[in-house]
Amino acid sequence: MPSPRTLLAATAGLALAGLLPMQEAAAQVARYCGNTVNAVAFYTNINSDGRGSTAVHFVQLQNMGPARHIRIAFFSSEPGLTRGGGNYPVHPGVAPASTGDIAIANQGFITVQLATQRLNNPAGTGAIPATDPQTGLPHFTMVTCTP
């Protein structure tokens, strides 16, 4: 039986080689508004009822600039998709942010429910990928800010 140190080294080596799912957690940060609003996390919660499932998609944003108003748009048109549904409005298109949109303080964080997606399988297979920059939530999410 290998020692715990050997197992740890082998696991770390496999993760670095991209052979274990640990690598999937390292998502690229999306930046908006002149690199001052960062999407620090995109994630999806899957809820199953045994026959089908619901994928609830989120983004967590941090404002590194002055206090401002932002507008969040989510562009995907996947079947079974409903935009928004959380505490903050999510728009189907991009327009400049206005004082009626989401206020975010300097160094402030907000978590926004981008969409809910109904799927016809209990495992959540076919949901929009959370972190893929080409086909996932980062690709379909846009943030605009007041000047």
XYZ file of C-alpha atoms in Angstrom:
147
model
C 0.000 0.000 0.000
C 1.513 3.356 -0.987
C 2.055 5.940 1.724
C -0.390 8.846 2.077
C 2.375 11.195 0.862
C 2.813 9.146 -2.342
C -0.957 9.105 -2.952
C -1.145 12.856 -2.418
C 1.717 13.479 -4.865
C 0.143 11.185 -7.465
C -3.261 12.884 -7.089
C -1.696 16.335 -7.418
C 0.229 15.206 -10.502
C -2.926 13.864 -12.142
C -4.833 17.068 -11.328
C -2.067 19.162 -12.859
C -2.153 16.998 -15.956
C -5.892 17.706 -16.265
C -6.903 14.102 -15.672
C -9.042 14.770 -12.614
C -12.057 17.070 -12.352
C -10.235 19.284 -9.835
C -9.069 21.386 -12.792
C -12.644 22.270 -13.752
C -12.988 24.409 -10.631
C -10.384 26.875 -11.895
C -12.566 29.079 -14.064
C -11.365 32.142 -15.879
C -12.602 35.382 -14.390
C -14.747 37.425 -16.773
C -14.182 41.171 -16.577
C -16.581 43.937 -17.533
C -16.769 47.747 -17.479
C -13.123 48.466 -18.239
C -11.959 45.533 -16.067
C -13.508 47.029 -12.918
C -16.439 44.607 -12.493
C -15.287 41.002 -12.166
C -17.376 37.869 -12.455
C -15.603 35.985 -9.683
C -17.790 32.871 -10.076
C -20.264 31.334 -12.500
C -22.109 28.301 -11.133
C -25.209 26.148 -11.579
C -27.375 24.354 -9.029
C -29.228 21.271 -10.333
C -32.516 20.356 -8.639
C -34.163 17.050 -9.608
C -37.694 15.791 -9.079
C -36.882 12.238 -10.255
C -38.360 12.731 -13.750
C -36.716 15.960 -14.876
C -34.487 18.637 -13.418
C -34.071 22.360 -13.132
C -30.699 24.057 -13.595
C -30.480 27.408 -11.815
C -27.603 29.499 -13.215
C -25.775 32.197 -11.204
C -22.947 34.720 -11.437
C -21.210 36.425 -8.530
C -19.921 39.904 -9.386
C -17.478 42.168 -7.541
C -17.115 45.879 -8.261
C -13.487 47.014 -8.038
C -14.274 50.565 -9.229
C -16.316 53.412 -7.772
C -19.901 52.842 -6.671
C -22.066 52.592 -9.789
C -25.144 51.131 -11.428
C -24.865 48.059 -13.624
C -27.158 46.231 -16.004
C -26.882 42.477 -16.521
C -28.021 40.812 -19.735
C -28.185 37.089 -20.439
C -28.376 36.183 -24.143
C -28.900 32.426 -24.317
C -32.044 31.125 -25.992
C -31.801 27.493 -24.885
C -35.087 25.529 -24.743
C -36.768 25.647 -21.337
C -34.880 28.803 -20.279
C -36.367 31.602 -18.175
C -34.150 34.666 -17.573
C -33.650 36.097 -14.107
C -35.891 35.123 -11.246
C -33.657 36.280 -8.405
C -33.327 39.515 -6.439
C -31.817 41.442 -9.370
C -33.232 42.083 -12.852
C -31.676 40.265 -15.801
C -32.336 41.690 -19.258
C -32.595 39.929 -22.622
C -30.496 42.602 -24.369
C -27.721 45.095 -23.695
C -28.416 48.736 -23.020
C -26.458 51.298 -21.020
C -27.045 51.052 -17.305
C -29.183 53.742 -15.712
C -30.055 54.797 -12.200
C -32.957 52.302 -12.259
C -30.585 49.340 -12.542
C -28.538 47.490 -9.907
C -26.484 49.659 -7.548
C -23.173 48.131 -6.494
C -20.730 49.688 -4.042
C -16.950 49.840 -4.343
C -15.590 46.420 -3.311
C -19.212 45.200 -3.202
C -20.315 41.685 -4.167
C -23.682 40.626 -5.570
C -24.939 37.207 -6.626
C -27.317 37.302 -9.591
C -29.592 34.497 -10.750
C -29.072 34.618 -14.514
C -31.683 32.058 -15.546
C -33.547 28.853 -14.778
C -33.426 26.022 -17.297
C -35.899 23.121 -17.291
C -34.363 19.827 -18.473
C -36.063 16.557 -19.390
C -33.747 14.312 -17.383
C -33.175 13.948 -13.629
C -29.364 14.275 -13.849
C -29.351 17.771 -15.356
C -27.568 16.609 -18.503
C -27.689 19.244 -21.203
C -27.606 22.266 -18.911
C -25.615 25.277 -20.056
C -22.044 24.711 -18.804
C -21.217 26.967 -15.861
C -17.660 27.974 -16.677
C -16.950 27.224 -20.349
C -15.983 30.575 -21.950
C -17.115 29.424 -25.418
C -20.448 27.699 -24.732
C -21.229 28.429 -21.092
C -22.525 31.149 -18.814
C -19.542 33.527 -19.369
C -20.245 33.506 -23.115
C -23.914 34.500 -22.664
C -23.486 37.074 -19.878
C -22.911 40.812 -20.439
C -22.593 43.577 -17.862
C -22.793 47.275 -18.726
C -22.073 50.156 -16.356
C -22.881 53.817 -15.977
C -19.968 55.995 -17.069
